[in-house]
Amino acid sequence: MIMHRCLHKCLHKYLCAFVFLACSLLLGSAPAHRTLTRILSRGEIVFSEYTMYAEGKAQAKVDGPLQAVRIRTQRTAEETAAANLLASASGIIVSADTTVGDLAASSEVNRRILRSLSRYSLVSVNFLTNEAVSVRLSVPLLGADNLIAITRESTLNDALARTGTVTPKTYQEAGTNFTSLIIDAHDVNAECALLPAIYDTAGTLIYGIAYADGASVSRHGLVSYLSSSGIDNDYISDMEKLRELHALARALKPILLERDLRKKERALEVFDASAEKTRWAKSVAESIDRTMHMRTSVNNKATTIDEAIRRATKDIEKRLKGTRFGYAPFFVTAWRVRGAKKCDLVIAPDDGRIVLGNRTLLAAMKECRVAIIVE
């Protein structure tokens, strides 16, 4: 009985150690933040947050009180930065063949764009000398009557005319209840745009502004752009680890069901060897000590690993449920880009049929739960 209690305590100790190390890997593995920045003519746009930035500089002679001169110089620099915002906005890609400058040819649209860009914020002020100052302004592209909402309303009628319906034609129900759509496009050199579209190789529209809720587009953007090497790696890395945990669980399942202890022990050795090829190997090896393997039964070894995998999986799923894309996204790979601006994506026809055959996924896409990995 005493030996049994000691064994139980050891198992619990190493199981807790595994979960702790696994969680430590999860929380500590993301690299430094790097935003998805695209340079414009006189500014830049950060697509990871849908915000445009521009700088302005000014210089004046000190011909009066220093504070008054600084205020006057800063005001001039802000006017320059605001002009740079306006000049930069015209080059932003809206869709496959349209820029903001193209839409601004309409006087009404141009007035709305000017109003939206006038709602800028002062990000920083840097007095280089008593006579020179540099300022940085930002303007959000999301929100009611901001640039994304304006461009959507300006192009929606044309999009509806091309698609003929606001509901995608669905095929036979397929796949599982996915929580979002994530497209890996970092190998096809896709450009970031405000309103990109997704097609299959046959030209069938899989996703576009005609299929998305207008309020969701204004609030979140039609798509979210992610970078596997930036802060978004928190989410992407979690998804990769979750898939690895699922793979380990599937590999362990037949071992748990095996009744022949010798076969079970040999299978467990093979499992340990295969697990070493994943990022979880180190935590498995350190948490379940080799001497522990020698002192406990084969059944306890397998059960200990299974429980640790289950707990780590539950922790990740709980965290992912709180994200915009959930813990069960449908991952697809873009085959190529489409259109003059190279912002529309083309995916495989089989992937397109799965998307259009999954009502839960279509509902998530209507809420703009769509992401594109471009770096």
mmCIF file of N, CA and C in Angstrom, residues 10-12 14-16 18 252 256 287-288 292 296-310:
data_model
loop_
_atom_site.group_PDB
_atom_site.id
_atom_site.type_symbol
_atom_site.label_atom_id
_atom_site.label_comp_id
_atom_site.label_asym_id
_atom_site.label_seq_id
_atom_site.Cartn_x
_atom_site.Cartn_y
_atom_site.Cartn_z
ATOM 1 N N CYS A 10 4.412 9.902 -7.459
ATOM 2 C CA CYS A 10 5.415 10.111 -8.508
ATOM 3 C C CYS A 10 4.746 10.380 -9.846
ATOM 4 N N LEU A 11 3.714 9.565 -10.136
ATOM 5 C CA LEU A 11 2.991 9.768 -11.393
ATOM 6 C C LEU A 11 2.392 11.161 -11.455
ATOM 7 N N HIS A 12 1.756 11.571 -10.350
ATOM 8 C CA HIS A 12 1.136 12.898 -10.310
ATOM 9 C C HIS A 12 2.190 13.989 -10.458
ATOM 10 N N TYR A 14 5.144 13.847 -12.025
ATOM 11 C CA TYR A 14 5.679 13.966 -13.372
ATOM 12 C C TYR A 14 4.627 14.421 -14.364
ATOM 13 N N LEU A 15 3.381 14.049 -14.108
ATOM 14 C CA LEU A 15 2.300 14.539 -14.972
ATOM 15 C C LEU A 15 2.191 16.051 -14.861
ATOM 16 N N CYS A 16 2.210 16.583 -13.639
ATOM 17 C CA CYS A 16 2.140 18.037 -13.451
ATOM 18 C C CYS A 16 3.343 18.730 -14.085
ATOM 19 N N PHE A 18 4.994 17.719 -16.686
ATOM 20 C CA PHE A 18 4.819 17.739 -18.144
ATOM 21 C C PHE A 18 3.903 18.876 -18.569
ATOM 22 N N LEU A 252 -1.139 7.341 -29.841
ATOM 23 C CA LEU A 252 -1.163 6.685 -28.532
ATOM 24 C C LEU A 252 -2.406 5.823 -28.329
ATOM 25 N N LEU A 256 -2.939 2.346 -25.960
ATOM 26 C CA LEU A 256 -3.772 2.260 -24.757
ATOM 27 C C LEU A 256 -4.706 1.061 -24.804
ATOM 28 N N SER A 287 9.709 15.347 -18.478
ATOM 29 C CA SER A 287 8.622 15.210 -17.515
ATOM 30 C C SER A 287 8.440 13.776 -17.056
ATOM 31 N N ILE A 288 8.598 12.847 -17.974
ATOM 32 C CA ILE A 288 8.422 11.437 -17.632
ATOM 33 C C ILE A 288 9.808 10.806 -17.609
ATOM 34 N N MET A 292 11.593 6.532 -14.218
ATOM 35 C CA MET A 292 10.184 6.339 -13.930
ATOM 36 C C MET A 292 9.620 5.252 -14.830
ATOM 37 N N THR A 296 7.630 1.804 -13.146
ATOM 38 C CA THR A 296 6.175 1.713 -13.227
ATOM 39 C C THR A 296 5.770 0.723 -14.288
ATOM 40 N N SER A 297 4.504 0.345 -14.237
ATOM 41 C CA SER A 297 3.997 -0.608 -15.222
ATOM 42 C C SER A 297 3.848 0.067 -16.575
ATOM 43 N N VAL A 298 3.780 -0.754 -17.617
ATOM 44 C CA VAL A 298 3.598 -0.229 -18.971
ATOM 45 C C VAL A 298 2.291 0.539 -19.059
ATOM 46 N N ASN A 299 1.244 0.023 -18.411
ATOM 47 C CA ASN A 299 -0.057 0.699 -18.442
ATOM 48 C C ASN A 299 0.030 2.093 -17.836
ATOM 49 N N ASN A 300 0.768 2.211 -16.727
ATOM 50 C CA ASN A 300 0.900 3.522 -16.086
ATOM 51 C C ASN A 300 1.674 4.500 -16.955
ATOM 52 N N LYS A 301 2.672 3.988 -17.675
ATOM 53 C CA LYS A 301 3.414 4.862 -18.581
ATOM 54 C C LYS A 301 2.482 5.465 -19.624
ATOM 55 N N ALA A 302 1.747 4.589 -20.301
ATOM 56 C CA ALA A 302 0.854 5.052 -21.374
ATOM 57 C C ALA A 302 -0.219 5.981 -20.836
ATOM 58 N N THR A 303 -0.797 5.633 -19.693
ATOM 59 C CA THR A 303 -1.866 6.454 -19.110
ATOM 60 C C THR A 303 -1.352 7.823 -18.699
ATOM 61 N N THR A 304 -0.137 7.851 -18.129
ATOM 62 C CA THR A 304 0.453 9.126 -17.704
ATOM 63 C C THR A 304 0.636 10.057 -18.901
ATOM 64 N N ILE A 305 1.184 9.521 -19.990
ATOM 65 C CA ILE A 305 1.392 10.336 -21.191
ATOM 66 C C ILE A 305 0.049 10.788 -21.766
ATOM 67 N N ASP A 306 -0.927 9.867 -21.788
ATOM 68 C CA ASP A 306 -2.245 10.205 -22.336
ATOM 69 C C ASP A 306 -2.895 11.336 -21.550
ATOM 70 N N GLU A 307 -2.831 11.270 -20.226
ATOM 71 C CA GLU A 307 -3.431 12.312 -19.403
ATOM 72 C C GLU A 307 -2.732 13.652 -19.612
ATOM 73 N N ALA A 308 -1.411 13.612 -19.751
ATOM 74 C CA ALA A 308 -0.668 14.853 -19.974
ATOM 75 C C ALA A 308 -1.040 15.487 -21.307
ATOM 76 N N ILE A 309 -1.164 14.669 -22.335
ATOM 77 C CA ILE A 309 -1.550 15.173 -23.655
ATOM 78 C C ILE A 309 -2.951 15.768 -23.607
ATOM 79 N N ARG A 310 -3.867 15.092 -22.921
ATOM 80 C CA ARG A 310 -5.238 15.595 -22.809
ATOM 81 C C ARG A 310 -5.296 16.955 -22.113
#
